[in-house]
Amino acid sequence: MKKVMLITPMLHQGGFERICVMTARLLQKKCEVVIVVFSMEDIAFDISGLSVIDLKLAARAGKLGKAVNILRRCIKLSRLQRKLNTDISYSFGMTANIANALSFGARHKIAACHSFEEIKEGFYMKLVGRFTDQIFCCSKKMTELAVARYGFEKIQTLWNPCDIDEILERSLQGQEEDLTFFQTEDRVLVSMGREDDVKGFWHLLKVFRKIHEKEEHTRLAIIGEGCFEEYQKLAGELGIRDRVLFTGLKKNPFPYLRMADLYLLTSLSEGLPNALVEALSLSLPVVSVNCLSGPAEILNKDWQAAEKKEEIYFADFGILTPRLSERKDLSVKWKDEEKEEIVLDQSQEKLAKAVLGLLTDQALTEKYRKHGLERARDFSKEAYLKRLLSCIDTW
């Protein structure tokens, strides 16, 4: 039985952290598995029954602090790999991938890239490519770009797993008092993500204001870690503060998704957005910007054709709209002094138009509810495990 070490910086709410925990559970019957983290602070996942080791080397400020941390992590990780006689170390996230690549105690090393931003970091990618035995990219687009930019050969696509049965089960575990925002006649739009500029939440709020102008009985819920202070302020300036719920960190976000009517993604870039697949698994119709990378790959069978679309595109499993501006803009423009109508740029207008069209087209909504769930099954945990083991078993 192979000894596998999974490495992630922390286990707080996040996409690749969730994948790390799920991978540990999937591999338990096939391998001896241990999870190694740099800090146990703010654990958001169920790790019962899993072996977790804390290196106690949390992030440090400043260039010198970060450099020292990298060195300490590599040394401590290498010693632990040797002590545990590790066959394979498999890392998630940039800082974990760096430590894994520079460690020297495991027989084979795998690095997982879950963000398009990682592919753009040339020095980092070359380091990981040189000192690991295999790179997994969570989307075909990321793999394509990495091969084109760096000429990697030991690289392949491994879609993130989605445990549909678990999501359905957990979606029924919500407390009624926590869901009162959803228990009205209003249509509720929902989006998930940490408070980070890459999620484009200023676009989301402005677009929702336009939607609310046309469809008064609408609400918006944003689920994710952060205080969202500047976005709460923006919601107030837009006159929709009482129509927007910022839930904060939720260890179980699925009851909120189950109660919603439509899922919106406004990210500037992604890897393969887990939240999009999770929304599909709960039969939520989806409208997503066609950002790099992931949405086109999830929502259309022919992802290469879909990613080239620059207008509203009715894909196989959801609606894609043009990419949004990367310039953060918290200012608000109005068409009149009474502030009755907001001014949006072209891409924001098209996103609002797509959402409004879906909200008023019951047949299209039902089509995407049905086809979305079917699509989610393509990202099953069984498919992920089979692909992962096909790599591990070659060593």
mmCIF file of N, CA and C in Angstrom, residues 318-383:
data_model
loop_
_atom_site.group_PDB
_atom_site.id
_atom_site.type_symbol
_atom_site.label_atom_id
_atom_site.label_comp_id
_atom_site.label_asym_id
_atom_site.label_seq_id
_atom_site.Cartn_x
_atom_site.Cartn_y
_atom_site.Cartn_z
ATOM 1 N N GLY A 318 -25.576 26.069 -19.431
ATOM 2 C CA GLY A 318 -25.725 27.362 -18.766
ATOM 3 C C GLY A 318 -25.453 28.483 -19.750
ATOM 4 N N ILE A 319 -25.541 29.711 -19.271
ATOM 5 C CA ILE A 319 -25.345 30.877 -20.138
ATOM 6 C C ILE A 319 -24.000 31.523 -19.845
ATOM 7 N N LEU A 320 -23.254 31.820 -20.896
ATOM 8 C CA LEU A 320 -21.976 32.521 -20.798
ATOM 9 C C LEU A 320 -22.131 33.945 -21.320
ATOM 10 N N THR A 321 -21.473 34.890 -20.639
ATOM 11 C CA THR A 321 -21.502 36.286 -21.070
ATOM 12 C C THR A 321 -20.070 36.811 -21.182
ATOM 13 N N PRO A 322 -19.854 37.939 -21.863
ATOM 14 C CA PRO A 322 -18.494 38.446 -22.083
ATOM 15 C C PRO A 322 -17.729 38.719 -20.785
ATOM 16 N N ARG A 323 -16.402 38.649 -20.892
ATOM 17 C CA ARG A 323 -15.537 38.928 -19.745
ATOM 18 C C ARG A 323 -15.747 40.354 -19.249
ATOM 19 N N LEU A 324 -15.538 40.518 -17.951
ATOM 20 C CA LEU A 324 -15.699 41.816 -17.309
ATOM 21 C C LEU A 324 -14.355 42.523 -17.170
ATOM 22 N N SER A 325 -14.399 43.830 -17.012
ATOM 23 C CA SER A 325 -13.179 44.623 -16.851
ATOM 24 C C SER A 325 -12.442 44.214 -15.580
ATOM 25 N N GLU A 326 -11.115 44.148 -15.663
ATOM 26 C CA GLU A 326 -10.313 43.796 -14.499
ATOM 27 C C GLU A 326 -10.047 44.995 -13.593
ATOM 28 N N ARG A 327 -10.391 46.185 -14.053
ATOM 29 C CA ARG A 327 -10.167 47.404 -13.252
ATOM 30 C C ARG A 327 -11.231 47.512 -12.168
ATOM 31 N N LYS A 328 -10.788 47.503 -10.928
ATOM 32 C CA LYS A 328 -11.736 47.605 -9.816
ATOM 33 C C LYS A 328 -12.318 49.007 -9.753
ATOM 34 N N ASP A 329 -13.623 49.091 -9.754
ATOM 35 C CA ASP A 329 -14.307 50.389 -9.787
ATOM 36 C C ASP A 329 -15.499 50.347 -8.833
ATOM 37 N N LEU A 330 -15.334 51.003 -7.697
ATOM 38 C CA LEU A 330 -16.398 51.041 -6.690
ATOM 39 C C LEU A 330 -17.286 52.270 -6.826
ATOM 40 N N SER A 331 -17.022 53.087 -7.847
ATOM 41 C CA SER A 331 -17.847 54.275 -8.072
ATOM 42 C C SER A 331 -19.151 53.888 -8.762
ATOM 43 N N VAL A 332 -20.146 54.772 -8.673
ATOM 44 C CA VAL A 332 -21.462 54.488 -9.250
ATOM 45 C C VAL A 332 -21.874 55.651 -10.148
ATOM 46 N N LYS A 333 -22.339 55.313 -11.343
ATOM 47 C CA LYS A 333 -22.842 56.319 -12.276
ATOM 48 C C LYS A 333 -24.341 56.122 -12.465
ATOM 49 N N TRP A 334 -25.053 57.270 -12.460
ATOM 50 C CA TRP A 334 -26.510 57.226 -12.590
ATOM 51 C C TRP A 334 -26.952 57.956 -13.853
ATOM 52 N N LYS A 335 -28.076 57.541 -14.424
ATOM 53 C CA LYS A 335 -28.618 58.199 -15.613
ATOM 54 C C LYS A 335 -29.410 59.446 -15.267
ATOM 55 N N ASP A 336 -29.820 59.573 -14.010
ATOM 56 C CA ASP A 336 -30.638 60.713 -13.611
ATOM 57 C C ASP A 336 -30.328 61.108 -12.177
ATOM 58 N N GLU A 337 -30.757 62.280 -11.803
ATOM 59 C CA GLU A 337 -30.478 62.795 -10.456
ATOM 60 C C GLU A 337 -31.214 62.011 -9.377
ATOM 61 N N GLU A 338 -32.327 61.395 -9.741
ATOM 62 C CA GLU A 338 -33.108 60.636 -8.758
ATOM 63 C C GLU A 338 -32.492 59.267 -8.459
ATOM 64 N N LYS A 339 -31.413 58.930 -9.187
ATOM 65 C CA LYS A 339 -30.714 57.648 -8.997
ATOM 66 C C LYS A 339 -31.652 56.450 -9.177
ATOM 67 N N GLU A 340 -32.488 56.557 -10.184
ATOM 68 C CA GLU A 340 -33.437 55.487 -10.451
ATOM 69 C C GLU A 340 -32.876 54.437 -11.405
ATOM 70 N N GLU A 341 -31.856 54.818 -12.171
ATOM 71 C CA GLU A 341 -31.305 53.874 -13.145
ATOM 72 C C GLU A 341 -29.791 53.990 -13.177
ATOM 73 N N ILE A 342 -29.118 52.869 -13.032
ATOM 74 C CA ILE A 342 -27.661 52.842 -13.000
ATOM 75 C C ILE A 342 -27.092 52.742 -14.417
ATOM 76 N N VAL A 343 -25.907 53.306 -14.597
ATOM 77 C CA VAL A 343 -25.192 53.201 -15.865
ATOM 78 C C VAL A 343 -24.159 52.072 -15.752
ATOM 79 N N LEU A 344 -24.223 51.119 -16.679
ATOM 80 C CA LEU A 344 -23.288 50.001 -16.702
ATOM 81 C C LEU A 344 -22.452 50.035 -17.979
ATOM 82 N N ASP A 345 -21.317 49.362 -17.963
ATOM 83 C CA ASP A 345 -20.567 49.225 -19.205
ATOM 84 C C ASP A 345 -21.185 48.081 -20.019
ATOM 85 N N GLN A 346 -20.670 47.853 -21.221
ATOM 86 C CA GLN A 346 -21.298 46.900 -22.135
ATOM 87 C C GLN A 346 -21.340 45.473 -21.598
ATOM 88 N N SER A 347 -20.223 45.029 -21.030
ATOM 89 C CA SER A 347 -20.187 43.653 -20.534
ATOM 90 C C SER A 347 -21.124 43.469 -19.336
ATOM 91 N N GLN A 348 -21.225 44.478 -18.487
ATOM 92 C CA GLN A 348 -22.155 44.417 -17.356
ATOM 93 C C GLN A 348 -23.602 44.399 -17.849
ATOM 94 N N GLU A 349 -23.889 45.200 -18.856
ATOM 95 C CA GLU A 349 -25.239 45.246 -19.427
ATOM 96 C C GLU A 349 -25.634 43.883 -19.990
ATOM 97 N N LYS A 350 -24.692 43.225 -20.657
ATOM 98 C CA LYS A 350 -24.994 41.930 -21.254
ATOM 99 C C LYS A 350 -25.206 40.866 -20.185
ATOM 100 N N LEU A 351 -24.463 40.958 -19.101
ATOM 101 C CA LEU A 351 -24.668 40.023 -18.000
ATOM 102 C C LEU A 351 -26.052 40.209 -17.389
ATOM 103 N N ALA A 352 -26.424 41.478 -17.152
ATOM 104 C CA ALA A 352 -27.757 41.770 -16.605
ATOM 105 C C ALA A 352 -28.852 41.279 -17.554
ATOM 106 N N LYS A 353 -28.660 41.495 -18.852
ATOM 107 C CA LYS A 353 -29.640 41.063 -19.856
ATOM 108 C C LYS A 353 -29.805 39.554 -19.841
ATOM 109 N N ALA A 354 -28.693 38.822 -19.729
ATOM 110 C CA ALA A 354 -28.754 37.359 -19.710
ATOM 111 C C ALA A 354 -29.518 36.855 -18.489
ATOM 112 N N VAL A 355 -29.241 37.459 -17.330
ATOM 113 C CA VAL A 355 -29.926 37.052 -16.105
ATOM 114 C C VAL A 355 -31.423 37.350 -16.196
ATOM 115 N N LEU A 356 -31.756 38.546 -16.645
ATOM 116 C CA LEU A 356 -33.166 38.926 -16.759
ATOM 117 C C LEU A 356 -33.896 38.007 -17.735
ATOM 118 N N GLY A 357 -33.213 37.650 -18.828
ATOM 119 C CA GLY A 357 -33.828 36.750 -19.793
ATOM 120 C C GLY A 357 -34.114 35.384 -19.199
ATOM 121 N N LEU A 358 -33.196 34.892 -18.403
ATOM 122 C CA LEU A 358 -33.380 33.584 -17.775
ATOM 123 C C LEU A 358 -34.472 33.625 -16.709
ATOM 124 N N LEU A 359 -34.531 34.712 -15.961
ATOM 125 C CA LEU A 359 -35.538 34.846 -14.908
ATOM 126 C C LEU A 359 -36.958 34.865 -15.467
ATOM 127 N N THR A 360 -37.094 35.290 -16.710
ATOM 128 C CA THR A 360 -38.428 35.426 -17.308
ATOM 129 C C THR A 360 -38.743 34.316 -18.310
ATOM 130 N N ASP A 361 -37.860 33.350 -18.455
ATOM 131 C CA ASP A 361 -38.063 32.251 -19.420
ATOM 132 C C ASP A 361 -38.095 30.928 -18.651
ATOM 133 N N GLN A 362 -39.283 30.484 -18.303
ATOM 134 C CA GLN A 362 -39.426 29.281 -17.486
ATOM 135 C C GLN A 362 -38.936 28.036 -18.201
ATOM 136 N N ALA A 363 -39.182 27.946 -19.495
ATOM 137 C CA ALA A 363 -38.756 26.769 -20.257
ATOM 138 C C ALA A 363 -37.236 26.646 -20.277
ATOM 139 N N LEU A 364 -36.551 27.778 -20.480
ATOM 140 C CA LEU A 364 -35.088 27.774 -20.492
ATOM 141 C C LEU A 364 -34.541 27.443 -19.115
ATOM 142 N N THR A 365 -35.183 27.985 -18.088
ATOM 143 C CA THR A 365 -34.766 27.697 -16.714
ATOM 144 C C THR A 365 -34.845 26.202 -16.427
ATOM 145 N N GLU A 366 -35.957 25.585 -16.798
ATOM 146 C CA GLU A 366 -36.131 24.153 -16.543
ATOM 147 C C GLU A 366 -35.150 23.323 -17.355
ATOM 148 N N LYS A 367 -34.840 23.762 -18.571
ATOM 149 C CA LYS A 367 -33.857 23.061 -19.397
ATOM 150 C C LYS A 367 -32.495 23.041 -18.703
ATOM 151 N N TYR A 368 -32.073 24.201 -18.202
ATOM 152 C CA TYR A 368 -30.761 24.275 -17.563
ATOM 153 C C TYR A 368 -30.742 23.586 -16.208
ATOM 154 N N ARG A 369 -31.862 23.563 -15.513
ATOM 155 C CA ARG A 369 -31.922 22.797 -14.258
ATOM 156 C C ARG A 369 -31.648 21.315 -14.518
ATOM 157 N N LYS A 370 -32.281 20.779 -15.535
ATOM 158 C CA LYS A 370 -32.140 19.363 -15.860
ATOM 159 C C LYS A 370 -30.750 19.054 -16.397
ATOM 160 N N HIS A 371 -30.288 19.828 -17.374
ATOM 161 C CA HIS A 371 -29.007 19.545 -18.020
ATOM 162 C C HIS A 371 -27.823 19.857 -17.102
ATOM 163 N N GLY A 372 -28.009 20.825 -16.207
ATOM 164 C CA GLY A 372 -26.930 21.164 -15.283
ATOM 165 C C GLY A 372 -26.581 20.014 -14.367
ATOM 166 N N LEU A 373 -27.595 19.347 -13.832
ATOM 167 C CA LEU A 373 -27.355 18.196 -12.955
ATOM 168 C C LEU A 373 -26.669 17.074 -13.722
ATOM 169 N N GLU A 374 -27.072 16.878 -14.957
ATOM 170 C CA GLU A 374 -26.430 15.854 -15.788
ATOM 171 C C GLU A 374 -24.952 16.185 -15.984
ATOM 172 N N ARG A 375 -24.652 17.460 -16.190
ATOM 173 C CA ARG A 375 -23.269 17.873 -16.401
ATOM 174 C C ARG A 375 -22.432 17.669 -15.142
ATOM 175 N N ALA A 376 -23.001 17.958 -13.991
ATOM 176 C CA ALA A 376 -22.267 17.819 -12.731
ATOM 177 C C ALA A 376 -21.741 16.402 -12.548
ATOM 178 N N ARG A 377 -22.448 15.433 -13.074
ATOM 179 C CA ARG A 377 -22.036 14.038 -12.921
ATOM 180 C C ARG A 377 -20.734 13.739 -13.667
ATOM 181 N N ASP A 378 -20.394 14.564 -14.662
ATOM 182 C CA ASP A 378 -19.115 14.383 -15.374
ATOM 183 C C ASP A 378 -17.921 14.706 -14.478
ATOM 184 N N PHE A 379 -18.181 15.390 -13.364
ATOM 185 C CA PHE A 379 -17.121 15.785 -12.435
ATOM 186 C C PHE A 379 -17.190 14.942 -11.158
ATOM 187 N N SER A 380 -17.609 13.719 -11.292
ATOM 188 C CA SER A 380 -17.814 12.850 -10.136
ATOM 189 C C SER A 380 -16.500 12.515 -9.439
ATOM 190 N N LYS A 381 -16.598 12.162 -8.171
ATOM 191 C CA LYS A 381 -15.417 11.774 -7.400
ATOM 192 C C LYS A 381 -14.838 10.465 -7.941
ATOM 193 N N GLU A 382 -15.705 9.613 -8.508
ATOM 194 C CA GLU A 382 -15.232 8.337 -9.050
ATOM 195 C C GLU A 382 -14.322 8.566 -10.261
ATOM 196 N N ALA A 383 -14.712 9.509 -11.130
ATOM 197 C CA ALA A 383 -13.892 9.814 -12.308
ATOM 198 C C ALA A 383 -12.555 10.414 -11.888
#
